[in-house]
Every structure is written in structure tokens, then in C-alpha cells.
PDB file of C-alpha atoms and ligand atoms in Angstrom:
ATOM      1  CA  MET A   6      80.613 -39.561 -10.905  1.00 57.00           C
ATOM      2  CA  PRO A   7      78.180 -38.406 -13.592  1.00 61.00           C
ATOM      3  CA  ASP A   8      77.543 -34.087 -14.626  1.00 85.00           C
ATOM      4  CA  ILE A   9      80.555 -32.865 -12.676  1.00 92.00           C
ATOM      5  CA  VAL A  10      82.304 -29.926 -14.483  1.00 95.00           C
ATOM      6  CA  ASN A  11      84.035 -28.699 -11.261  1.00 94.00           C
ATOM      7  CA  THR A  12      86.328 -31.500 -12.353  1.00 94.00           C
ATOM      8  CA  GLU A  13      90.093 -30.348 -10.168  1.00 93.00           C
ATOM      9  CA  GLN A  14      88.049 -29.503  -7.751  1.00 94.00           C
ATOM     10  CA  ALA A  15      86.250 -32.686  -7.536  1.00 96.00           C
ATOM     11  CA  GLN A  16      89.592 -34.155  -7.812  1.00 95.00           C
ATOM     12  CA  ALA A  17      90.494 -31.449  -4.677  1.00 92.00           C
ATOM     13  CA  TRP A  18      87.531 -32.758  -2.302  1.00 95.00           C
ATOM     14  CA  ASN A  19      87.636 -36.047  -3.066  1.00 96.00           C
ATOM     15  CA  GLY A  20      91.590 -35.725  -1.841  1.00 94.00           C
ATOM     16  CA  PRO A  21      93.827 -34.410   0.676  1.00 90.00           C
ATOM     17  CA  GLU A  22      91.397 -31.701   0.501  1.00 91.00           C
ATOM     18  CA  GLY A  23      87.749 -33.679   1.245  1.00 95.00           C
ATOM     19  CA  VAL A  24      90.213 -36.485   3.503  1.00 94.00           C
ATOM     20  CA  HIS A  25      91.016 -33.283   5.951  1.00 93.00           C
ATOM     21  CA  TRP A  26      87.512 -31.956   6.818  1.00 95.00           C
ATOM     22  CA  ALA A  27      86.266 -35.052   6.836  1.00 96.00           C
ATOM     23  CA  ARG A  28      88.527 -36.032   9.699  1.00 95.00           C
ATOM     24  CA  ASN A  29      88.404 -32.650  11.261  1.00 97.00           C
ATOM     25  CA  GLN A  30      84.905 -32.522  10.653  1.00 97.00           C
ATOM     26  CA  ASP A  31      84.376 -31.215  15.000  1.00 97.00           C
ATOM     27  CA  ARG A  32      87.825 -28.592  14.035  1.00 97.00           C
ATOM     28  CA  TRP A  33      86.306 -27.246  11.056  1.00 97.00           C
ATOM     29  CA  ASN A  34      82.688 -26.666  13.192  1.00 98.00           C
ATOM     30  CA  ALA A  35      84.758 -25.364  15.947  1.00 98.00           C
ATOM     31  CA  VAL A  36      85.611 -22.995  13.461  1.00 97.00           C
ATOM     32  CA  ASN A  37      82.658 -22.233  11.261  1.00 98.00           C
ATOM     33  CA  GLU A  38      79.581 -22.989  13.395  1.00 97.00           C
ATOM     34  CA  GLY A  39      79.380 -19.364  14.505  1.00 98.00           C
ATOM     35  CA  PHE A  40      78.004 -18.578  11.251  1.00 98.00           C
ATOM     36  CA  ASN A  41      74.939 -21.312  11.586  1.00 98.00           C
ATOM     37  CA  GLU A  42      72.102 -19.418  13.171  1.00 98.00           C
ATOM     38  CA  PRO A  43      72.669 -16.631  11.043  1.00 98.00           C
ATOM     39  CA  LEU A  44      73.115 -18.794   7.960  1.00 98.00           C
ATOM     40  CA  LEU A  45      69.368 -19.964   8.554  1.00 98.00           C
ATOM     41  CA  ASP A  46      67.605 -16.567  10.375  1.00 98.00           C
ATOM     42  CA  ALA A  47      68.546 -15.666   6.724  1.00 98.00           C
ATOM     43  CA  ALA A  48      67.049 -18.933   4.959  1.00 98.00           C
ATOM     44  CA  ALA A  49      63.869 -18.272   7.260  1.00 98.00           C
ATOM     45  CA  ILE A  50      63.411 -21.676   7.718  1.00 97.00           C
ATOM     46  CA  THR A  51      60.997 -23.240   9.048  1.00 95.00           C
ATOM     47  CA  GLY A  52      58.343 -25.610   9.923  1.00 96.00           C
ATOM     48  CA  SER A  53      57.551 -27.334   6.440  1.00 97.00           C
ATOM     49  CA  HIS A  54      60.694 -26.475   4.150  1.00 98.00           C
ATOM     50  CA  ARG A  55      62.182 -28.144   1.978  1.00 98.00           C
ATOM     51  CA  VAL A  56      65.626 -27.302   2.015  1.00 98.00           C
ATOM     52  CA  LEU A  57      69.121 -27.768  -0.237  1.00 98.00           C
ATOM     53  CA  ASP A  58      72.203 -26.835   1.360  1.00 98.00           C
ATOM     54  CA  ILE A  59      74.966 -26.077  -1.638  1.00 98.00           C
ATOM     55  CA  GLY A  60      78.555 -27.854  -1.155  1.00 98.00           C
ATOM     56  CA  CYS A  61      77.246 -29.126   1.916  1.00 98.00           C
ATOM     57  CA  GLY A  62      80.631 -30.990   2.447  1.00 98.00           C
ATOM     58  CA  SER A  63      80.136 -32.901   6.412  1.00 98.00           C
ATOM     59  CA  GLY A  64      76.559 -31.509   7.240  1.00 98.00           C
ATOM     60  CA  GLN A  65      76.798 -29.743   9.975  1.00 98.00           C
ATOM     61  CA  ILE A  66      74.481 -27.032   8.177  1.00 98.00           C
ATOM     62  CA  THR A  67      71.540 -29.770   6.748  1.00 98.00           C
ATOM     63  CA  ARG A  68      71.283 -31.441   9.539  1.00 98.00           C
ATOM     64  CA  LEU A  69      70.864 -28.280  11.398  1.00 98.00           C
ATOM     65  CA  ALA A  70      67.845 -26.345   8.822  1.00 98.00           C
ATOM     66  CA  ALA A  71      66.857 -30.439   8.549  1.00 98.00           C
ATOM     67  CA  LEU A  72      65.837 -29.956  12.549  1.00 98.00           C
ATOM     68  CA  ARG A  73      64.452 -26.344  11.549  1.00 98.00           C
ATOM     69  CA  ALA A  74      62.101 -27.807   9.851  1.00 98.00           C
ATOM     70  CA  PRO A  75      60.691 -31.139  11.607  1.00 98.00           C
ATOM     71  CA  ARG A  76      57.321 -31.969   9.236  1.00 98.00           C
ATOM     72  CA  GLY A  77      60.522 -31.073   5.900  1.00 98.00           C
ATOM     73  CA  ARG A  78      63.264 -32.478   4.767  1.00 98.00           C
ATOM     74  CA  ALA A  79      67.182 -30.880   3.616  1.00 98.00           C
ATOM     75  CA  LEU A  80      69.032 -32.487   0.893  1.00 98.00           C
ATOM     76  CA  GLY A  81      72.443 -32.066   1.084  1.00 98.00           C
ATOM     77  CA  LEU A  82      74.439 -31.335  -2.194  1.00 98.00           C
ATOM     78  CA  ASP A  83      78.165 -32.294  -2.673  1.00 98.00           C
ATOM     79  CA  LEU A  84      81.214 -33.196  -4.773  1.00 97.00           C
ATOM     80  CA  SER A  85      82.756 -34.852  -1.987  1.00 97.00           C
ATOM     81  CA  GLY A  86      82.947 -38.462  -0.967  1.00 97.00           C
ATOM     82  CA  PRO A  87      84.736 -38.998   1.742  1.00 97.00           C
ATOM     83  CA  MET A  88      82.867 -36.104   3.303  1.00 98.00           C
ATOM     84  CA  LEU A  89      79.132 -36.747   2.955  1.00 98.00           C
ATOM     85  CA  ALA A  90      79.946 -40.302   4.275  1.00 97.00           C
ATOM     86  CA  GLU A  91      80.758 -38.198   7.069  1.00 97.00           C
ATOM     87  CA  ALA A  92      78.100 -36.389   6.644  1.00 98.00           C
ATOM     88  CA  ARG A  93      75.584 -39.764   7.213  1.00 98.00           C
ATOM     89  CA  ALA A  94      77.154 -40.875   9.521  1.00 98.00           C
ATOM     90  CA  ARG A  95      76.284 -37.631  11.344  1.00 98.00           C
ATOM     91  CA  ALA A  96      72.971 -37.839  10.556  1.00 98.00           C
ATOM     92  CA  GLU A  97      72.569 -41.429  11.503  1.00 98.00           C
ATOM     93  CA  ARG A  98      74.845 -40.820  14.367  1.00 98.00           C
ATOM     94  CA  GLU A  99      71.972 -38.990  16.212  1.00 98.00           C
ATOM     95  CA  GLY A 100      69.026 -39.851  14.744  1.00 98.00           C
ATOM     96  CA  ILE A 101      67.847 -37.397  11.884  1.00 98.00           C
ATOM     97  CA  ALA A 102      65.268 -38.549   9.680  1.00 97.00           C
ATOM     98  CA  ASN A 103      64.726 -35.835   7.999  1.00 98.00           C
ATOM     99  CA  VAL A 104      67.937 -35.019   5.730  1.00 98.00           C
ATOM    100  CA  SER A 105      69.334 -36.880   2.942  1.00 98.00           C
ATOM    101  CA  PHE A 106      72.936 -36.389   0.977  1.00 98.00           C
ATOM    102  CA  THR A 107      73.495 -36.769  -2.535  1.00 98.00           C
ATOM    103  CA  GLN A 108      76.679 -36.322  -4.773  1.00 98.00           C
ATOM    104  CA  GLY A 109      76.944 -34.021  -7.186  1.00 97.00           C
ATOM    105  CA  ASP A 110      77.967 -30.649  -8.773  1.00 98.00           C
ATOM    106  CA  ALA A 111      75.114 -27.641  -7.632  1.00 98.00           C
ATOM    107  CA  GLN A 112      76.683 -25.895 -11.710  1.00 97.00           C
ATOM    108  CA  ALA A 113      75.291 -29.776 -14.097  1.00 97.00           C
ATOM    109  CA  HIS A 114      73.088 -31.859 -11.071  1.00 97.00           C
ATOM    110  CA  PRO A 115      70.262 -32.297 -12.343  1.00 97.00           C
ATOM    111  CA  LEU A 116      67.734 -30.728  -9.943  1.00 97.00           C
ATOM    112  CA  GLU A 117      63.410 -30.672 -10.133  1.00 97.00           C
ATOM    113  CA  ALA A 118      62.687 -27.541 -10.201  1.00 98.00           C
ATOM    114  CA  GLY A 119      60.887 -25.810  -8.146  1.00 98.00           C
ATOM    115  CA  ALA A 120      61.878 -28.039  -4.815  1.00 98.00           C
ATOM    116  CA  PHE A 121      62.535 -26.318  -2.582  1.00 98.00           C
ATOM    117  CA  ASP A 122      62.256 -23.702  -1.181  1.00 98.00           C
ATOM    118  CA  ALA A 123      66.031 -22.800   0.436  1.00 98.00           C
ATOM    119  CA  ALA A 124      68.887 -22.756  -0.445  1.00 98.00           C
ATOM    120  CA  ILE A 125      71.293 -22.157   2.113  1.00 98.00           C
ATOM    121  CA  SER A 126      75.622 -23.080   1.679  1.00 98.00           C
ATOM    122  CA  ARG A 127      78.246 -22.061   4.163  1.00 98.00           C
ATOM    123  CA  TYR A 128      81.220 -21.696   2.578  1.00 97.00           C
ATOM    124  CA  GLY A 129      80.035 -24.124  -0.088  1.00 98.00           C
ATOM    125  CA  VAL A 130      79.713 -21.861  -2.960  1.00 98.00           C
ATOM    126  CA  MET A 131      82.942 -19.857  -4.393  1.00 97.00           C
ATOM    127  CA  PHE A 132      84.246 -23.150  -6.498  1.00 96.00           C
ATOM    128  CA  PHE A 133      82.261 -23.122  -9.560  1.00 97.00           C
ATOM    129  CA  ALA A 134      84.354 -22.211 -12.798  1.00 96.00           C
ATOM    130  CA  ASP A 135      80.940 -20.998 -13.864  1.00 97.00           C
ATOM    131  CA  PRO A 136      79.080 -18.846 -11.002  1.00 98.00           C
ATOM    132  CA  VAL A 137      76.096 -18.558 -13.134  1.00 98.00           C
ATOM    133  CA  ALA A 138      75.265 -21.168 -13.988  1.00 98.00           C
ATOM    134  CA  ALA A 139      75.750 -23.164 -10.886  1.00 98.00           C
ATOM    135  CA  PHE A 140      73.502 -20.380  -8.930  1.00 98.00           C
ATOM    136  CA  ALA A 141      71.308 -20.766 -12.099  1.00 98.00           C
ATOM    137  CA  ASN A 142      70.477 -23.498 -11.668  1.00 98.00           C
ATOM    138  CA  VAL A 143      70.019 -23.347  -7.558  1.00 98.00           C
ATOM    139  CA  GLY A 144      67.515 -21.153  -8.383  1.00 98.00           C
ATOM    140  CA  GLN A 145      65.139 -22.815 -10.516  1.00 98.00           C
ATOM    141  CA  ALA A 146      65.374 -25.812  -7.928  1.00 98.00           C
ATOM    142  CA  LEU A 147      63.786 -23.348  -5.743  1.00 98.00           C
ATOM    143  CA  ARG A 148      59.409 -22.671  -5.939  1.00 98.00           C
ATOM    144  CA  PRO A 149      59.118 -19.334  -6.777  1.00 98.00           C
ATOM    145  CA  GLY A 150      60.009 -16.704  -4.422  1.00 97.00           C
ATOM    146  CA  GLY A 151      61.779 -19.143  -2.558  1.00 98.00           C
ATOM    147  CA  ARG A 152      64.937 -18.180  -0.994  1.00 98.00           C
ATOM    148  CA  LEU A 153      68.688 -18.260  -1.187  1.00 98.00           C
ATOM    149  CA  ALA A 154      70.632 -17.511   1.914  1.00 98.00           C
ATOM    150  CA  PHE A 155      75.102 -18.478   1.768  1.00 98.00           C
ATOM    151  CA  VAL A 156      77.545 -17.176   3.536  1.00 98.00           C
ATOM    152  CA  CYS A 157      81.136 -17.062   1.928  1.00 98.00           C
ATOM    153  CA  PRO A 158      84.578 -15.243   2.827  1.00 95.00           C
ATOM    154  CA  ALA A 159      84.800 -10.972   3.006  1.00 94.00           C
ATOM    155  CA  ASP A 160      88.171  -9.113   2.597  1.00 85.00           C
ATOM    156  CA  ALA A 161      91.295 -11.661   3.814  1.00 82.00           C
ATOM    157  CA  ALA A 162      92.208  -9.239   5.529  1.00 84.00           C
ATOM    158  CA  LEU A 163      89.146  -9.139   8.058  1.00 90.00           C
ATOM    159  CA  ASN A 164      89.810 -13.026   8.288  1.00 94.00           C
ATOM    160  CA  ASP A 165      92.649 -13.943  11.128  1.00 95.00           C
ATOM    161  CA  TRP A 166      93.570 -16.680   9.267  1.00 94.00           C
ATOM    162  CA  VAL A 167      94.111 -15.617   6.094  1.00 92.00           C
ATOM    163  CA  ALA A 168      96.161 -12.791   7.787  1.00 91.00           C
ATOM    164  CA  ALA A 169      98.180 -15.167   9.981  1.00 93.00           C
ATOM    165  CA  VAL A 170      98.932 -17.190   6.659  1.00 91.00           C
ATOM    166  CA  ALA A 171     100.036 -13.613   3.982  1.00 90.00           C
ATOM    167  CA  SER A 172     102.604 -13.389   7.470  1.00 90.00           C
ATOM    168  CA  LEU A 173     104.738 -15.879   6.028  1.00 94.00           C
ATOM    169  CA  ARG A 174     105.388 -14.270   2.808  1.00 93.00           C
ATOM    170  CA  ASP A 175     108.757 -14.559   4.272  1.00 93.00           C
ATOM    171  CA  PHE A 176     109.100 -17.696   4.442  1.00 93.00           C
ATOM    172  CA  LEU A 177     107.373 -18.999   1.694  1.00 94.00           C
ATOM    173  CA  PRO A 178     105.585 -18.057  -1.059  1.00 93.00           C
ATOM    174  CA  VAL A 179     102.174 -16.765  -0.658  1.00 91.00           C
ATOM    175  CA  GLY A 180     102.214 -14.475  -3.605  1.00 89.00           C
ATOM    176  CA  ASP A 181      98.648 -13.182  -4.423  1.00 86.00           C
ATOM    177  CA  PHE A 182      96.923 -15.609  -2.139  1.00 84.00           C
ATOM    178  CA  GLY A 183      93.030 -13.845  -0.479  1.00 84.00           C
ATOM    179  CA  ARG A 184      93.226 -11.543  -2.662  1.00 86.00           C
ATOM    180  CA  PRO A 185      89.762 -11.331  -3.193  1.00 85.00           C
ATOM    181  CA  GLY A 186      88.286 -11.805  -6.953  1.00 85.00           C
ATOM    182  CA  LEU A 187      90.470 -14.755  -8.148  1.00 84.00           C
ATOM    183  CA  PRO A 188      89.266 -18.615  -8.438  1.00 84.00           C
ATOM    184  CA  GLY A 189      88.491 -20.291  -5.674  1.00 90.00           C
ATOM    185  CA  MET A 190      87.798 -19.267  -1.833  1.00 91.00           C
ATOM    186  CA  PHE A 191      87.923 -15.386  -1.870  1.00 93.00           C
ATOM    187  CA  SER A 192      86.336 -15.612  -5.385  1.00 95.00           C
ATOM    188  CA  LEU A 193      82.715 -14.270  -4.237  1.00 97.00           C
ATOM    189  CA  ALA A 194      85.137 -11.641  -1.990  1.00 95.00           C
ATOM    190  CA  VAL A 195      83.103  -8.341  -3.106  1.00 95.00           C
ATOM    191  CA  PRO A 196      79.956  -7.452  -2.917  1.00 97.00           C
ATOM    192  CA  ASP A 197      79.365  -5.741  -6.201  1.00 97.00           C
ATOM    193  CA  ARG A 198      80.872  -9.752  -7.620  1.00 97.00           C
ATOM    194  CA  ILE A 199      77.838 -10.935  -5.801  1.00 98.00           C
ATOM    195  CA  ARG A 200      75.509  -9.112  -6.889  1.00 98.00           C
ATOM    196  CA  GLU A 201      75.977  -9.291 -10.448  1.00 98.00           C
ATOM    197  CA  VAL A 202      76.201 -13.218 -10.371  1.00 98.00           C
ATOM    198  CA  LEU A 203      72.904 -13.936  -8.468  1.00 98.00           C
ATOM    199  CA  THR A 204      71.873 -10.833 -11.193  1.00 98.00           C
ATOM    200  CA  ALA A 205      72.379 -12.458 -14.335  1.00 98.00           C
ATOM    201  CA  ALA A 206      71.727 -16.005 -12.970  1.00 98.00           C
ATOM    202  CA  GLY A 207      67.647 -14.441 -12.348  1.00 98.00           C
ATOM    203  CA  PHE A 208      68.024 -13.381  -8.560  1.00 98.00           C
ATOM    204  CA  THR A 209      65.924 -11.072  -6.980  1.00 98.00           C
ATOM    205  CA  GLY A 210      66.595  -8.250  -3.713  1.00 98.00           C
ATOM    206  CA  VAL A 211      70.223  -9.520  -3.061  1.00 98.00           C
ATOM    207  CA  THR A 212      71.218  -8.416  -0.100  1.00 98.00           C
ATOM    208  CA  VAL A 213      74.806  -8.233   0.429  1.00 98.00           C
ATOM    209  CA  GLU A 214      75.776  -7.743   5.286  1.00 98.00           C
ATOM    210  CA  GLN A 215      78.957  -8.826   6.739  1.00 97.00           C
ATOM    211  CA  ALA A 216      78.555 -10.596   9.842  1.00 98.00           C
ATOM    212  CA  GLN A 217      81.609 -12.278  11.613  1.00 97.00           C
ATOM    213  CA  ALA A 218      82.141 -14.788  14.771  1.00 97.00           C
ATOM    214  CA  TYR A 219      85.450 -15.720  16.183  1.00 97.00           C
ATOM    215  CA  GLY A 220      85.692 -19.729  15.260  1.00 97.00           C
ATOM    216  CA  THR A 221      88.431 -21.720  17.932  1.00 98.00           C
ATOM    217  CA  TRP A 222      91.208 -23.260  15.497  1.00 97.00           C
ATOM    218  CA  GLY A 223      92.738 -25.189  18.864  1.00 97.00           C
ATOM    219  CA  HIS A 224      94.373 -25.647  21.732  1.00 97.00           C
ATOM    220  CA  GLY A 225      97.034 -24.134  22.664  1.00 97.00           C
ATOM    221  CA  ALA A 226      98.756 -22.086  19.728  1.00 97.00           C
ATOM    222  CA  GLU A 227     101.052 -25.148  18.952  1.00 96.00           C
ATOM    223  CA  ASP A 228      97.755 -27.191  17.661  1.00 97.00           C
ATOM    224  CA  ALA A 229      96.179 -24.787  16.223  1.00 97.00           C
ATOM    225  CA  ALA A 230      99.444 -23.969  13.647  1.00 97.00           C
ATOM    226  CA  GLU A 231      99.494 -27.360  13.086  1.00 96.00           C
ATOM    227  CA  PHE A 232      96.104 -27.051  12.211  1.00 96.00           C
ATOM    228  CA  LEU A 233      96.389 -24.058  10.022  1.00 95.00           C
ATOM    229  CA  LEU A 234      99.337 -25.562   8.230  1.00 95.00           C
ATOM    230  CA  GLY A 235      97.401 -28.980   7.060  1.00 92.00           C
ATOM    231  CA  THR A 236      95.177 -27.432   5.596  1.00 91.00           C
ATOM    232  CA  GLY A 237      94.631 -27.038   1.409  1.00 88.00           C
ATOM    233  CA  PRO A 238      95.933 -23.113   0.958  1.00 87.00           C
ATOM    234  CA  GLY A 239      98.552 -24.237   4.468  1.00 92.00           C
ATOM    235  CA  ARG A 240      99.944 -27.817   2.399  1.00 92.00           C
ATOM    236  CA  TYR A 241     100.189 -26.120  -0.953  1.00 91.00           C
ATOM    237  CA  LEU A 242     102.372 -23.639   0.837  1.00 93.00           C
ATOM    238  CA  MET A 243     104.521 -25.789   2.773  1.00 95.00           C
ATOM    239  CA  GLU A 244     104.946 -28.308   0.450  1.00 94.00           C
ATOM    240  CA  GLN A 245     106.899 -25.963  -2.003  1.00 93.00           C
ATOM    241  CA  ALA A 246     109.786 -24.715   0.455  1.00 94.00           C
ATOM    242  CA  ASP A 247     112.335 -25.834   1.616  1.00 95.00           C
ATOM    243  CA  ALA A 248     112.734 -27.611   5.592  1.00 96.00           C
ATOM    244  CA  THR A 249     114.760 -25.316   6.951  1.00 96.00           C
ATOM    245  CA  ALA A 250     111.940 -22.213   5.791  1.00 95.00           C
ATOM    246  CA  ARG A 251     109.004 -24.555   7.051  1.00 96.00           C
ATOM    247  CA  ALA A 252     110.313 -24.931   9.926  1.00 96.00           C
ATOM    248  CA  ARG A 253     110.671 -21.107  10.351  1.00 96.00           C
ATOM    249  CA  ALA A 254     107.175 -20.769   8.326  1.00 96.00           C
ATOM    250  CA  HIS A 255     105.749 -23.446  11.661  1.00 96.00           C
ATOM    251  CA  ARG A 256     107.746 -21.489  14.090  1.00 97.00           C
ATOM    252  CA  THR A 257     106.364 -17.664  13.339  1.00 96.00           C
ATOM    253  CA  LEU A 258     102.978 -19.006  12.824  1.00 97.00           C
ATOM    254  CA  THR A 259     103.052 -20.670  15.939  1.00 97.00           C
ATOM    255  CA  ASP A 260     103.851 -17.148  17.790  1.00 96.00           C
ATOM    256  CA  ARG A 261     101.570 -15.098  16.300  1.00 95.00           C
ATOM    257  CA  LEU A 262      98.919 -17.633  17.038  1.00 97.00           C
ATOM    258  CA  ARG A 263      99.489 -17.400  21.004  1.00 96.00           C
ATOM    259  CA  ASP A 264      98.640 -13.561  20.323  1.00 94.00           C
ATOM    260  CA  HIS A 265      95.209 -15.440  19.637  1.00 96.00           C
ATOM    261  CA  GLU A 266      95.112 -17.504  22.407  1.00 96.00           C
ATOM    262  CA  ALA A 267      92.954 -17.757  25.448  1.00 95.00           C
ATOM    263  CA  ALA A 268      93.235 -17.543  29.023  1.00 94.00           C
ATOM    264  CA  ASP A 269      91.711 -20.658  28.787  1.00 95.00           C
ATOM    265  CA  GLY A 270      94.283 -21.626  25.694  1.00 95.00           C
ATOM    266  CA  THR A 271      92.140 -21.809  22.862  1.00 97.00           C
ATOM    267  CA  VAL A 272      92.342 -20.600  20.130  1.00 98.00           C
ATOM    268  CA  ARG A 273      89.933 -18.177  18.282  1.00 97.00           C
ATOM    269  CA  LEU A 274      90.333 -16.547  15.792  1.00 97.00           C
ATOM    270  CA  ARG A 275      87.752 -13.452  14.221  1.00 97.00           C
ATOM    271  CA  SER A 276      86.554 -14.691   9.938  1.00 97.00           C
ATOM    272  CA  THR A 277      84.780 -12.419   8.345  1.00 97.00           C
ATOM    273  CA  THR A 278      81.570 -12.965   5.267  1.00 98.00           C
ATOM    274  CA  TRP A 279      79.094 -11.892   3.745  1.00 98.00           C
ATOM    275  CA  LEU A 280      76.298 -13.203   3.904  1.00 98.00           C
ATOM    276  CA  VAL A 281      74.157 -13.299   1.459  1.00 98.00           C
ATOM    277  CA  THR A 282      70.173 -13.598   0.320  1.00 98.00           C
ATOM    278  CA  ALA A 283      68.148 -13.203  -2.919  1.00 98.00           C
ATOM    279  CA  ASP A 284      65.170 -14.110  -4.065  1.00 98.00           C
ATOM    280  CA  ARG A 285      63.771 -16.480  -6.651  1.00 98.00           C
ATOM    281  CA  PRO A 286      61.431 -13.937  -8.939  1.00 96.00           C
ATOM    282  CA  ALA A 287      58.052 -14.794  -6.779  1.00 95.00           C
ATOM    283  CA  GLY A 288      55.422 -14.728 -10.746  1.00 77.00           C
TER     284      GLY A 288
HETATM  285  C1  SAM B  19      84.479 -25.079   2.912  1.00 64.59           C
HETATM  286  S1  SAM B  19      84.391 -26.400   2.296  1.00 64.59           S
HETATM  287  C2  SAM B  19      83.040 -25.673   3.270  1.00 64.59           C
HETATM  288  C3  SAM B  19      82.066 -27.287   3.175  1.00 64.59           C
HETATM  289  C4  SAM B  19      80.278 -27.594   4.896  1.00 64.59           C
HETATM  290  N1  SAM B  19      79.942 -26.702   4.362  1.00 64.59           N
HETATM  291  C5  SAM B  19      80.626 -26.230   5.707  1.00 64.59           C
HETATM  292  O1  SAM B  19      80.383 -25.687   6.318  1.00 64.59           O
HETATM  293  O2  SAM B  19      81.234 -27.216   6.557  1.00 64.59           O
HETATM  294  C6  SAM B  19      83.148 -25.747   0.119  1.00 64.59           C
HETATM  295  C7  SAM B  19      82.667 -27.383   0.527  1.00 64.59           C
HETATM  296  O3  SAM B  19      82.184 -27.631  -1.207  1.00 64.59           O
HETATM  297  C8  SAM B  19      82.083 -28.438  -1.579  1.00 64.59           C
HETATM  298  N2  SAM B  19      82.190 -28.268  -3.015  1.00 64.59           N
HETATM  299  C9  SAM B  19      83.225 -27.778  -3.963  1.00 64.59           C
HETATM  300  N3  SAM B  19      82.001 -26.865  -5.158  1.00 64.59           N
HETATM  301  C10 SAM B  19      81.269 -27.851  -5.380  1.00 64.59           C
HETATM  302  C11 SAM B  19      80.913 -27.661  -6.162  1.00 64.59           C
HETATM  303  N4  SAM B  19      81.317 -27.713  -7.557  1.00 64.59           N
HETATM  304  N5  SAM B  19      79.092 -28.188  -6.114  1.00 64.59           N
HETATM  305  C12 SAM B  19      79.297 -29.374  -4.887  1.00 64.59           C
HETATM  306  N6  SAM B  19      79.457 -29.279  -3.844  1.00 64.59           N
HETATM  307  C13 SAM B  19      80.918 -27.959  -4.514  1.00 64.59           C
HETATM  308  C14 SAM B  19      83.200 -28.962  -1.627  1.00 64.59           C
HETATM  309  O4  SAM B  19      83.437 -30.440  -1.778  1.00 64.59           O
HETATM  310  C15 SAM B  19      82.915 -28.891  -0.459  1.00 64.59           C
HETATM  311  O5  SAM B  19      82.368 -29.981   1.012  1.00 64.59           O
END
């Protein structure tokens, strides 16, 4: 792949992590889809808009953006070959013609200047080694006055799944997992950091609002625990434990998730995000 600067991320998302997300795309969408409408509304996508989806993964939000802009188009940009293959297949199956997908690193990919009216992301903007460079690259691809809107995880303590993983610290080396500001998933968990990065990248009018949604993680606590321990963070922690500790972690997590089982057996966990908007200056 040309123009890749986030090489470790590219390896992860083209390796087990990307394969897990691609294979479990329906499940991930059930986890995260509560943010779709708030995000698309915040981006104010309509009729003929040209939309860029950053870190689009398997492209649910890219396809929804394309449907909101029937005379426009949506482009999904992502590092992950397996997830993009899934995105293309789904767009074709759903007969959405005004959507396309490109493999590349948002921090370095040559995006045409001023080519988009809006840039969006659902959880795809936290992994940049140089976030200012990445958001500046996205910003120059917006037309003057164009809008950026994204959701990223807020405080770990406000995300039930993180609290559930953190509760396994007697068995797994949980360490700093979920600490706001560390590289990775929680790198933009502090609003002042978001404002600092976006301002340095040339955006104005930055707004950061908290948004919460409940997602479905599985059917029955056993299933949800299996899924959660199979995600990147779960796998990483389990790989470092011995068989006894792994079994205990599994049991403890399953017991904890029982508290979140609804009457129909679905396990619903609260996620909390920052819903962020910012504008490329008009003049
Ligand atoms: C947590 S997943 C979210 C995927 C998708 N937006 C969704 O909501 O299902 C993060 C995505 O960001 C992508 N990503 C991470 N760093 C990236 C980068 N530098 N450039 C482009 N995509 C990136 C990953 O490949 C992955 O698909």
C-alpha cells in the first residue's frame, strides 16, 4: 500500500483485528449503530453532498451517508483490506451505486483538495500517530465551509464494556487500559485534546457534545463475553494469561454481563462518545 505512515495500525487492521471486525460486522453494527443518526445529523448531509468517511471499516455509515445524498456520493477510506472487501460486497448487495471505497492512510493519503462537503467518522479517527497531520489532510480535502463530524469514545468509566474488561484485573494484566489520552482507542477521550488537535489542524467552530447509546453485544451473557474477549483488547489481554486465569476471567465477565441481560436475553451495554463537529474556515 502506498502512503502508509501508520504502519502498526495497518498491520493490525489487515491482520486479526481487521478480520475480526469484518467477520463480525453485523455484531459491531449492533454495538455501534445508536450513533449513526446523531452523527449523520451532525454532519448535515443532504441531497448532492460529497462525503468522505474516515476509517470507514466495513462501511455501514458510508452507505448511510450515500443514501442521505442520493445526488452526491460517499467515499470510504480505510487501512483495512478485509474490512473494505466487506464494505464493497455490502454496498453491491444493497444496490448502493453512489458509494466507493479506497484503501489508504487518512494521515497521508493524497485526497483531492476541496473535493468533499463533509467528512465523517464513526470511531475511525483515534488511531493516528500524528492526529494534527491527519486532520489537516482531511481538512484540506473539504471545501471551504465544509464540515467535519465524528464520534470517538469518551471516558472509559462511561463505557460499560470497558468497565467490564477493567473488572478482570485480578486475572488479566489490564494495566492502564481505557485511560483517557493514551494512544489508541481513548486518545481523544479528553475534550480539550480534541479542541487542541482540531484547532492546530486548521478547523474552527469546534463543538464537543456527549452522546450515549445502548448497543447489543450478544444474545445471552455467555455469547457476549465470548465476543468481548475475542475483540482486539480482549484477545491481547487473554493471550498474556495462563489457562486458569483465562477461565476465571471468562466466568467473571459472563457473570458481570448477566446484569445487563434484557428480558429477551440480549446483552445491552451503554457506550458514551464525544460527538464532535468542526468547520473548515469559509474564506
Ligand atoms: C474501530 S474501527 C471503526 C470502523 C467503522 N468506522 C465502524 O464504525 O464500523 C476503526 C477503523 O479505523 C481504521 N483506521 C485506523 N487508522 C486509520 C488510518 N490511519 N487511516 C485510515 N483508516 C484507519 C481501521 O482500519 C478501522 O477500520
